[in-house]
Amino acid sequence: MRLLPLALGVPQRGSPRHLPYCSSAPLLLLLLGGCLGVSGAAAGSRRPNVVLLLADDQDEVLGGMTPLKKTKALIGGMGMTFSSAYVPSALCCPSRASILTGKYPHNHHVVNNTLEGNCSSKSWQKIQEPDTFPAILRSVCGYQTFFAGKYLNEYGAPDAGGLAHVPLGWSYWYALEKNSKYYNYTLSINGKARKHGENYSVDYLTDVLANVSLDFLDYKSNSEPFFMMISTPAPHSPWTAAPQYQNTFQNVFAPRNKNFNIHGTNKHWLIRQAKTPMTNSSIRFLDNAFRKRWQTLLSVDDLVEKLVKRLEFSRELNDTYIFYTSDNGYHTGQFSLPIDKRQLYEFDIKVPLLVRGPGIKPNQTSKLLVANIDLGPTILDIAGYNLNKTQMDGMSFLPILKGASNLTWRSDVLVEYQGEGRNVTDPTCPSLSPGVSQCFPDCVCEDAYNNTYACVRTMSEMWNLQYCEFDDQEVFVEVYNLTADPHQINNIAKSIDPELLGKMNYRLMMLQSCSGPTCRTPGIFDPGYRFDPRLMFNNHGSVRTRRFSKHL
């Protein structure tokens, strides 16, 4: 197929190489100092290209990277792997919004996967989309920008502009309507709907994304740098593998680690309601899901290989940064919850992150604490943009990639989530409390309206902690020492040093009300930490800084 750029009201001339946005405006902004080139680059040298590959629901803790042998070799082996990469919300739409904006959920206001939760709503389109990092790359830095795959879960909804809506910042737009599918889906191609069926050779979405990405590399302009974001459906449900991979991993089962199929003692009520031991049918279901998730990832591995080979063939690989990550983790049987995400534990909030590119030494591993709110600032830093001009909460980790020594870095990140559900009792599960959702046939529910929490995830030389508070009637608190308890089995909230508990509580309230630079203030284990009670107050002056509001 032939890939066309967005017209933006300008008549097309000739091939897609004639990009209408490549006018004097970006050049003028460059001359004014909008994007001055990546740190250390020679004056006047072309800025690097960037590719961001985003998987859907791929865990890191339970072996989610195991099937991706080529990806690990071509990106991680040729660059840096981050062993402590986290998402600020363990759910697709809030996490993707954080990637695009560089902001925590309490600042971009996407709280769940619904339009009411601001997922691809008109409010999101008006307030947040103009300030996403791709919009800055295109309008200020003169990058060609290409998107293919899943955008936000409610993208294409009729009440939010339908498939005709193309977010600001994209030269080429090839977006999936709503949530992940592999067949029988509709795409918005620069605002025009195109339906696909179930013929593997022309419709399998992961392969379609690979092909259109290669088309972009063939048709793009060679005079400007490019940014590509490729967002695969894998390994999200319905876990439909390509035909050639449907018989792989037949002897693979979900990991039986220490928190598999055990009761969540001393945890939030939603975890305590899970039935232990799980039913045989639930275990068969989750094992099958685990296997199929891995099968779908094999096509992603093929996509990565094709992309790297094409960049190498066009002699652009050495000038291109490639990022690989996921929007959230996943669980399969931990604490007797069959399958889902949305929880505060490592298996749901920790994700893979691999990066290769100019100036990054091969086979590097970083233990420094990074989050997906850092992706936007890092990519803008690569483009030479002045990060002080943004309102992003994240930090550029480009210095880490370049091997900077004596680097001052954060010791904590915020994790926050607002549960989905209605404050009514599920008629199929009358014994459960009101407000549950995402329930399995045996009445084990994965979410609830008051599964609403905020956490501080802290890492330092001495401490590896997580402190969480729930916004519910119990005002429940969970604290874990992951050095002694990596599987988060023992909640130590009632036995930890009260002074440390108080500091974690203060730090949580500060982060929940932070914005921009205040999100990057030193954590409680940093030498520069100073408790400032003024940071506990939001703009309205209320002491309690939770910004969650129940959508019942």
XYZ file of N, CA and C in Angstrom, residues 290-503:
642
model
N -1.531 -17.266 29.295
C -0.097 -17.015 29.383
C 0.619 -17.514 28.124
N 0.264 -18.719 27.711
C 0.885 -19.329 26.537
C 0.570 -18.513 25.274
N -0.687 -18.134 25.122
C -1.088 -17.385 23.930
C -0.473 -15.990 23.899
N -0.289 -15.383 25.059
C 0.361 -14.082 25.115
C 1.777 -14.169 24.533
N 2.484 -15.190 24.930
C 3.827 -15.388 24.391
C 3.785 -15.627 22.880
N 2.791 -16.381 22.411
C 2.687 -16.653 20.975
C 2.500 -15.362 20.178
N 1.665 -14.457 20.663
C 1.428 -13.204 19.934
C 2.691 -12.349 19.874
N 3.560 -12.476 20.866
C 4.770 -11.658 20.907
C 5.798 -12.074 19.858
N 5.692 -13.275 19.331
C 6.642 -13.709 18.313
C 6.517 -12.866 17.045
N 5.319 -12.409 16.735
C 5.139 -11.522 15.579
C 5.708 -10.134 15.859
N 5.663 -9.706 17.112
C 6.302 -8.446 17.486
C 7.806 -8.562 17.299
N 8.359 -9.699 17.668
C 9.787 -9.940 17.488
C 10.166 -9.844 16.009
N 9.303 -10.380 15.152
C 9.536 -10.281 13.710
C 9.488 -8.825 13.246
N 8.525 -8.065 13.782
C 8.411 -6.651 13.427
C 9.695 -5.900 13.757
N 10.215 -6.127 14.957
C 11.438 -5.443 15.372
C 12.590 -5.795 14.448
N 12.717 -7.063 14.111
C 13.801 -7.490 13.221
C 13.689 -6.823 11.856
N 12.482 -6.785 11.281
C 12.286 -6.149 9.976
C 12.646 -4.667 10.028
N 12.236 -4.001 11.086
C 12.486 -2.570 11.217
C 13.979 -2.281 11.312
N 14.673 -3.039 12.168
C 16.109 -2.827 12.333
C 16.849 -3.112 11.026
N 16.482 -4.179 10.339
C 17.138 -4.509 9.076
C 16.921 -3.417 8.033
N 15.700 -2.858 7.973
C 15.431 -1.797 6.998
C 16.234 -0.541 7.318
N 16.322 -0.201 8.590
C 17.122 0.966 8.984
C 18.598 0.741 8.664
N 19.044 -0.486 8.844
C 20.430 -0.805 8.524
C 20.665 -0.730 7.017
N 19.716 -1.236 6.254
C 19.831 -1.215 4.796
C 19.878 0.215 4.263
N 19.081 1.111 4.865
C 19.034 2.507 4.424
C 20.124 3.367 5.066
N 21.007 2.719 5.843
C 22.119 3.386 6.507
C 21.651 4.465 7.483
N 20.528 4.216 8.119
C 19.999 5.148 9.105
C 20.039 4.593 10.524
N 20.426 3.329 10.664
C 20.373 2.683 11.971
C 21.294 3.369 12.974
N 22.479 3.758 12.542
C 23.429 4.364 13.473
C 23.021 5.762 13.915
N 22.034 6.349 13.241
C 21.545 7.683 13.597
C 20.156 7.624 14.230
N 19.755 6.445 14.690
C 18.392 6.259 15.179
C 18.387 5.661 16.578
N 17.653 6.301 17.478
C 17.374 5.732 18.801
C 16.134 4.849 18.681
N 16.187 3.659 19.255
C 15.039 2.748 19.263
C 14.718 2.397 20.708
N 13.487 2.681 21.119
C 12.987 2.380 22.462
C 11.978 1.240 22.348
N 12.044 0.304 23.275
C 11.029 -0.762 23.366
C 10.510 -0.814 24.795
N 9.166 -0.731 24.944
C 8.572 -0.795 26.283
C 7.119 -1.249 26.173
N 6.409 -1.227 27.301
C 5.006 -1.637 27.367
C 4.222 -0.611 28.171
N 2.891 -0.596 27.981
C 2.072 0.380 28.706
C 1.783 -0.033 30.141
N 1.852 -1.301 30.454
C 1.695 -1.782 31.834
C 2.082 -3.247 31.891
N 2.178 -3.771 33.108
C 2.475 -5.179 33.282
C 1.210 -6.024 33.269
N 1.279 -7.188 33.920
C 0.152 -8.124 33.875
C 0.371 -9.181 34.952
N -0.738 -9.810 35.379
C -0.594 -10.923 36.309
C -1.398 -12.123 35.840
N -0.943 -13.296 36.226
C -1.626 -14.552 35.890
C -1.584 -15.467 37.102
N -2.506 -15.219 38.051
C -2.640 -16.083 39.217
C -2.006 -15.570 40.483
N -1.353 -14.428 40.439
C -0.732 -13.902 41.657
C -1.822 -13.486 42.652
N -1.638 -13.868 43.911
C -2.613 -13.622 44.972
C -4.011 -14.103 44.563
N -4.021 -15.174 43.755
C -5.255 -15.846 43.318
C -6.146 -14.974 42.435
N -5.578 -13.953 41.824
C -6.288 -13.176 40.807
C -5.954 -13.787 39.449
N -6.943 -14.285 38.694
C -6.640 -15.057 37.478
C -5.825 -14.288 36.439
N -6.407 -13.250 35.813
C -5.648 -12.469 34.829
C -6.148 -11.030 34.815
N -5.254 -10.103 34.735
C -5.594 -8.690 34.525
C -4.375 -7.851 34.866
N -4.614 -6.549 35.067
C -3.586 -5.626 35.554
C -4.250 -4.802 36.662
N -4.051 -3.472 36.724
C -4.759 -2.544 37.608
C -4.332 -2.584 39.066
N -3.429 -3.492 39.433
C -3.036 -3.582 40.826
C -1.715 -2.854 41.063
N -1.393 -2.634 42.320
C -0.234 -1.830 42.690
C 1.071 -2.621 42.739
N 1.019 -3.913 42.504
C 2.172 -4.774 42.736
C 3.122 -4.789 41.536
N 4.346 -5.252 41.780
C 5.401 -5.207 40.776
C 4.981 -5.821 39.449
N 4.268 -6.930 39.496
C 3.926 -7.597 38.247
C 3.034 -6.740 37.352
N 2.331 -5.759 37.913
C 1.454 -4.897 37.116
C 2.069 -3.541 36.779
N 2.999 -3.051 37.599
C 3.524 -1.694 37.382
C 4.933 -1.667 36.801
N 5.603 -2.801 36.773
C 6.967 -2.848 36.239
C 6.925 -3.343 34.800
N 7.681 -2.670 33.916
C 7.610 -2.985 32.488
C 9.015 -3.119 31.901
N 9.110 -3.768 30.733
C 10.400 -3.804 30.033
C 10.736 -2.407 29.491
N 12.016 -2.087 29.422
C 12.477 -0.885 28.743
C 13.884 -1.141 28.216
N 14.011 -1.159 26.889
C 15.275 -1.377 26.206
C 15.490 -0.212 25.240
N 16.718 0.279 25.153
C 17.020 1.417 24.287
C 18.382 1.210 23.626
N 18.436 1.452 22.318
C 19.705 1.510 21.601
C 19.754 2.817 20.825
N 20.960 3.269 20.478
C 21.056 4.486 19.706
C 22.442 5.084 19.768
N 22.643 6.214 19.086
C 23.957 6.850 19.045
C 24.491 7.152 20.438
N 25.726 6.761 20.693
C 26.371 7.063 21.964
C 26.049 6.112 23.093
N 25.203 5.094 22.849
C 24.865 4.117 23.889
C 25.736 2.879 23.691
N 26.503 2.529 24.689
C 27.354 1.350 24.604
C 26.499 0.086 24.644
N 26.918 -0.971 23.982
C 26.126 -2.214 23.964
C 26.174 -2.950 25.296
N 25.144 -3.770 25.489
C 25.067 -4.677 26.647
C 25.166 -3.962 27.985
N 24.495 -2.813 28.085
C 24.477 -2.069 29.335
C 23.181 -2.366 30.089
N 23.263 -2.360 31.418
C 22.076 -2.483 32.271
C 22.092 -1.351 33.286
N 20.962 -0.674 33.427
C 20.837 0.385 34.419
C 19.797 -0.010 35.460
N 20.171 0.155 36.732
C 19.246 -0.109 37.828
C 18.528 1.151 38.292
N 18.822 2.295 37.680
C 18.216 3.551 38.112
C 16.710 3.548 37.849
N 15.979 4.222 38.710
C 14.523 4.202 38.699
C 13.994 5.153 37.632
N 13.361 4.597 36.597
C 12.775 5.411 35.541
C 11.291 5.066 35.420
N 10.544 5.975 34.786
C 9.109 5.783 34.596
C 8.744 6.205 33.187
N 7.553 5.799 32.728
C 7.211 6.145 31.346
C 6.918 7.634 31.161
N 6.755 8.397 32.246
C 6.665 9.842 32.114
C 8.000 10.439 31.674
N 9.069 9.649 31.700
C 10.389 10.107 31.288
C 10.625 9.936 29.788
N 9.777 9.168 29.104
C 10.012 8.910 27.683
C 9.912 10.195 26.869
N 8.855 10.977 27.089
C 8.687 12.220 26.345
C 9.848 13.178 26.553
N 10.216 13.495 27.815
C 11.363 14.373 28.034
C 12.660 13.847 27.411
N 12.872 12.530 27.468
C 14.091 11.953 26.898
C 14.129 12.133 25.384
N 13.008 11.862 24.734
C 12.956 11.993 23.275
C 13.081 13.453 22.855
N 12.464 14.369 23.601
C 12.627 15.794 23.301
C 14.076 16.236 23.523
N 14.716 15.669 24.533
C 16.122 15.969 24.786
C 16.980 15.506 23.620
N 16.682 14.338 23.093
C 17.390 13.837 21.920
C 17.242 14.810 20.749
N 16.035 15.388 20.626
C 15.769 16.343 19.540
C 16.357 17.718 19.808
N 16.903 17.925 21.003
C 17.514 19.206 21.323
C 16.558 20.251 21.837
N 15.373 19.828 22.261
C 14.372 20.782 22.745
C 14.680 21.187 24.188
N 14.433 22.428 24.517
C 14.634 22.948 25.868
C 13.518 22.439 26.774
N 13.832 21.492 27.645
C 12.807 20.865 28.482
C 12.200 21.842 29.482
N 12.852 22.942 29.772
C 12.290 23.939 30.691
C 11.038 24.594 30.110
N 10.830 24.426 28.816
C 9.652 25.017 28.176
C 8.418 24.119 28.287
N 8.580 22.919 28.822
C 7.442 22.011 28.957
C 6.904 22.044 30.388
N 5.735 21.453 30.561
C 5.147 21.260 31.889
C 5.187 19.795 32.284
N 6.140 19.050 31.730
C 6.193 17.611 31.976
C 6.732 17.295 33.365
N 6.190 16.221 33.936
C 6.598 15.782 35.275
C 7.841 14.908 35.233
N 8.116 14.302 34.074
C 9.211 13.351 33.964
C 10.556 14.030 33.763
N 11.590 13.194 33.678
C 12.977 13.644 33.537
C 13.596 12.953 32.329
N 14.513 13.640 31.671
C 15.243 13.010 30.576
C 16.290 12.053 31.137
N 16.247 10.792 30.669
C 17.298 9.859 31.066
C 18.352 9.701 29.960
N 18.412 10.679 29.048
C 19.461 10.651 28.035
C 20.859 10.627 28.656
N 21.127 11.383 29.745
C 22.450 11.271 30.366
C 22.783 9.862 30.837
N 21.769 9.121 31.305
C 22.006 7.729 31.709
C 22.405 6.906 30.487
N 21.683 7.101 29.384
C 21.987 6.365 28.161
C 23.401 6.656 27.676
N 23.839 7.902 27.871
C 25.158 8.305 27.400
C 26.269 7.956 28.394
N 25.888 7.341 29.548
C 26.894 6.889 30.498
C 27.441 7.976 31.387
N 26.638 9.004 31.680
C 27.107 10.093 32.530
C 27.473 9.573 33.916
N 28.569 10.089 34.466
C 29.001 9.699 35.808
C 28.596 10.778 36.805
N 28.536 10.411 38.080
C 28.166 11.344 39.154
C 26.823 12.017 38.863
N 25.888 11.229 38.347
C 24.581 11.757 37.977
C 23.647 11.759 39.181
N 23.022 12.888 39.456
C 22.001 12.955 40.496
C 20.685 12.506 39.901
N 20.093 11.493 40.490
C 18.871 10.917 39.921
C 17.850 10.697 41.020
N 16.605 10.559 40.622
C 15.509 10.386 41.572
C 15.605 9.078 42.347
N 14.925 9.033 43.503
C 14.853 7.788 44.267
C 13.420 7.299 44.421
N 12.438 8.024 43.862
C 11.062 7.537 43.977
C 10.204 8.015 42.813
N 9.125 7.271 42.561
C 8.122 7.654 41.578
C 6.740 7.427 42.192
N 5.759 8.098 41.626
C 4.367 7.988 42.072
C 3.635 6.981 41.204
N 2.793 6.163 41.837
C 1.877 5.270 41.135
C 0.476 5.585 41.638
N -0.476 5.828 40.728
C -1.825 6.178 41.160
C -2.847 5.577 40.209
N -3.972 5.190 40.772
C -5.009 4.550 39.959
C -6.376 4.824 40.572
N -7.359 5.062 39.711
C -8.749 5.215 40.142
C -9.553 4.044 39.618
N -10.090 3.241 40.508
C -10.788 2.025 40.124
C -12.019 2.268 39.284
N -12.341 1.269 38.463
C -13.546 1.309 37.642
C -14.614 0.418 38.274
N -15.828 0.890 38.257
C -16.940 0.127 38.805
C -18.048 1.061 39.250
N -19.227 0.506 39.468
C -20.364 1.290 39.929
C -20.743 0.821 41.324
N -21.203 1.739 42.133
C -21.473 1.435 43.532
C -22.788 0.668 43.698
N -22.846 -0.464 43.020
C -24.001 -1.357 43.121
C -23.472 -2.781 43.232
N -24.314 -3.684 43.700
C -23.924 -5.085 43.846
C -24.127 -5.810 42.522
N -23.156 -6.608 42.133
C -23.256 -7.416 40.919
C -24.279 -8.529 41.178
N -25.375 -8.577 40.406
C -26.404 -9.603 40.660
C -25.900 -11.025 40.502
N -24.834 -11.217 39.719
C -24.289 -12.570 39.558
C -23.377 -12.950 40.715
N -22.991 -11.957 41.524
C -22.110 -12.210 42.663
C -22.662 -11.478 43.891
N -23.832 -11.867 44.386
C -24.486 -11.112 45.458
C -23.722 -11.104 46.774
N -22.817 -12.042 46.963
C -22.088 -12.090 48.235
C -20.952 -11.079 48.294
N -20.621 -10.468 47.157
C -19.511 -9.531 47.118
C -19.974 -8.126 47.449
N -19.055 -7.300 47.826
C -19.354 -5.906 48.132
C -19.768 -5.168 46.871
N -20.471 -4.054 47.012
C -20.865 -3.264 45.838
C -19.649 -2.674 45.124
N -19.826 -2.407 43.829
C -18.827 -1.670 43.082
C -17.807 -2.490 42.348
N -17.927 -3.831 42.371
C -16.912 -4.658 41.722
C -17.102 -4.662 40.208
N -16.018 -4.965 39.494
C -16.069 -5.091 38.036
C -14.975 -6.047 37.587
N -14.963 -6.344 36.294
C -13.985 -7.285 35.730
C -14.041 -8.620 36.477
N -15.265 -9.162 36.637
C -15.448 -10.384 37.435
C -15.396 -11.637 36.565
N -14.765 -12.683 37.086
C -14.729 -13.979 36.436
C -15.978 -14.776 36.820
N -16.257 -15.856 36.084
C -17.469 -16.646 36.396
C -17.518 -17.158 37.821
N -16.373 -17.378 38.459
C -16.377 -17.854 39.836
C -16.368 -16.697 40.837
N -16.757 -15.493 40.351
C -16.927 -14.307 41.211
C -15.621 -13.857 41.875
N -14.530 -13.971 41.144
C -13.296 -13.318 41.538
C -13.184 -12.064 40.674
N -13.199 -10.915 41.323
C -13.261 -9.651 40.595
C -11.913 -8.949 40.636
N -11.521 -8.392 39.508
C -10.202 -7.781 39.360
C -10.198 -6.279 39.643
N -11.361 -5.662 39.750
C -11.396 -4.219 39.960
C -12.660 -3.849 40.728
N -12.677 -2.599 41.200
C -13.827 -2.044 41.906
C -13.674 -0.533 41.934
N -14.784 0.164 42.133
C -14.722 1.627 42.098
C -13.815 2.175 43.196
N -13.710 1.455 44.327
C -12.817 1.942 45.383
C -11.485 1.192 45.408
N -11.144 0.555 44.278
C -9.772 0.071 44.089
C -8.946 1.285 43.635
N -8.997 2.316 44.469
C -8.428 3.624 44.150
C -7.295 3.878 45.136
N -6.096 4.004 44.612
C -4.931 4.047 45.483
C -3.858 4.967 44.918
N -2.908 5.285 45.754
C -1.711 6.009 45.340
C -0.539 5.449 46.127
N 0.605 5.327 45.452
C 1.789 4.709 46.047
C 3.035 5.535 45.763
N 3.996 5.418 46.657
C 5.352 5.872 46.393
C 6.226 4.633 46.243
N 6.848 4.512 45.074
C 7.788 3.402 44.841
C 9.190 3.976 44.981
N 9.915 3.517 46.020
C 11.194 4.114 46.413
C 12.344 3.131 46.253
N 13.417 3.615 45.630
C 14.638 2.826 45.522
C 15.835 3.702 45.864
N 16.679 3.210 46.745
C 17.911 3.902 47.082
C 18.959 2.840 47.390
N 20.158 3.269 47.777
C 21.201 2.300 48.096
C 20.824 1.432 49.292
N 20.014 1.996 50.191
C 19.680 1.271 51.415
C 18.272 0.698 51.421
N 17.372 1.270 50.627
C 15.967 0.897 50.735
C 15.369 0.559 49.371
N 14.438 -0.417 49.413
C 13.663 -0.789 48.234
C 12.235 -0.996 48.729
N 11.470 0.092 48.744
C 10.186 0.117 49.437
C 9.039 0.533 48.524
N 7.842 0.134 48.932
C 6.626 0.652 48.323
C 5.630 0.982 49.432
N 5.117 2.204 49.389
C 4.130 2.666 50.368
C 2.866 3.045 49.600
N 1.699 2.496 50.001
C 0.449 2.733 49.283
C -0.695 3.041 50.249
N -1.563 3.943 49.831
C -2.791 4.256 50.563
C -3.977 4.086 49.628
N -5.066 3.542 50.189
C -6.308 3.387 49.435
C -7.310 4.457 49.838
N -8.018 4.952 48.855
C -9.066 5.935 49.091
C -10.384 5.188 49.264
N -10.553 4.561 50.408
C -11.758 3.793 50.685
C -12.130 3.954 52.159
N -13.176 3.279 52.584
C -13.643 3.426 53.969
C -12.622 2.905 54.970
N -11.818 1.942 54.566
C -10.791 1.405 55.468
C -9.579 2.324 55.579
N -9.407 3.234 54.592
C -8.172 4.021 54.457
C -6.993 3.065 54.608
N -7.039 2.012 53.814
C -6.102 0.902 53.962
C -4.705 1.312 53.507
N -3.692 0.795 54.194
C -2.291 1.092 53.879
C -1.546 -0.218 53.641
N -0.758 -0.247 52.571
C 0.110 -1.389 52.296
C 1.544 -0.891 52.145
N 2.473 -1.572 52.806
C 3.891 -1.225 52.730
C 4.689 -2.509 52.524
N 5.652 -2.466 51.602
C 6.449 -3.650 51.302
C 7.928 -3.294 51.255
N 8.721 -4.163 51.873
C 10.178 -4.096 51.773
C 10.587 -5.123 50.726
N 10.859 -4.657 49.521
C 11.101 -5.584 48.424
C 12.487 -6.193 48.448
N 13.370 -5.681 49.287
C 14.669 -6.341 49.461
C 14.479 -7.687 50.156
N 13.701 -7.673 51.231
C 13.444 -8.902 51.981
C 12.280 -9.703 51.413
N 11.392 -9.030 50.689
C 10.127 -9.647 50.261
C 9.812 -9.229 48.823
N 10.572 -9.719 47.848
C 10.382 -9.273 46.459
C 9.030 -9.637 45.876
N 8.339 -10.618 46.444
C 7.032 -11.017 45.937
C 5.878 -10.295 46.636
N 6.212 -9.378 47.520
C 5.226 -8.514 48.185
C 4.130 -9.316 48.895
N 4.555 -10.310 49.620
C 3.612 -11.166 50.344
C 3.259 -10.564 51.701
N 4.230 -9.942 52.375
C 4.043 -9.471 53.747
C 3.873 -7.956 53.797
N 2.674 -7.529 54.138
C 2.390 -6.111 54.338
C 2.934 -5.691 55.706
N 3.945 -4.808 55.721
C 4.607 -4.441 56.982
C 4.138 -3.076 57.497
N 2.952 -2.644 57.064
C 2.474 -1.311 57.461
C 2.371 -1.163 58.977
N 2.057 -2.245 59.685
C 1.866 -2.155 61.127
C 3.138 -2.418 61.925
N 4.209 -2.776 61.242
C 5.441 -3.085 61.970
C 6.625 -2.200 61.583
N 6.472 -1.404 60.538
C 7.575 -0.559 60.094
C 7.768 0.603 61.064
N 8.951 1.176 61.097
C 9.266 2.319 61.948
C 8.257 3.442 61.700
N 7.533 3.880 62.736
C 6.514 4.929 62.546
C 7.077 6.211 61.938
N 8.309 6.545 62.254
C 8.895 7.763 61.681
C 9.057 7.624 60.173
N 9.517 6.455 59.725
C 9.645 6.210 58.296
C 8.273 6.188 57.634
N 7.302 5.591 58.312
C 5.940 5.553 57.785
C 5.406 6.977 57.585
N 5.664 7.844 58.535
C 5.223 9.227 58.425
C 5.884 9.951 57.270
N 7.176 9.706 57.071
C 7.881 10.346 55.959
C 7.325 9.882 54.615
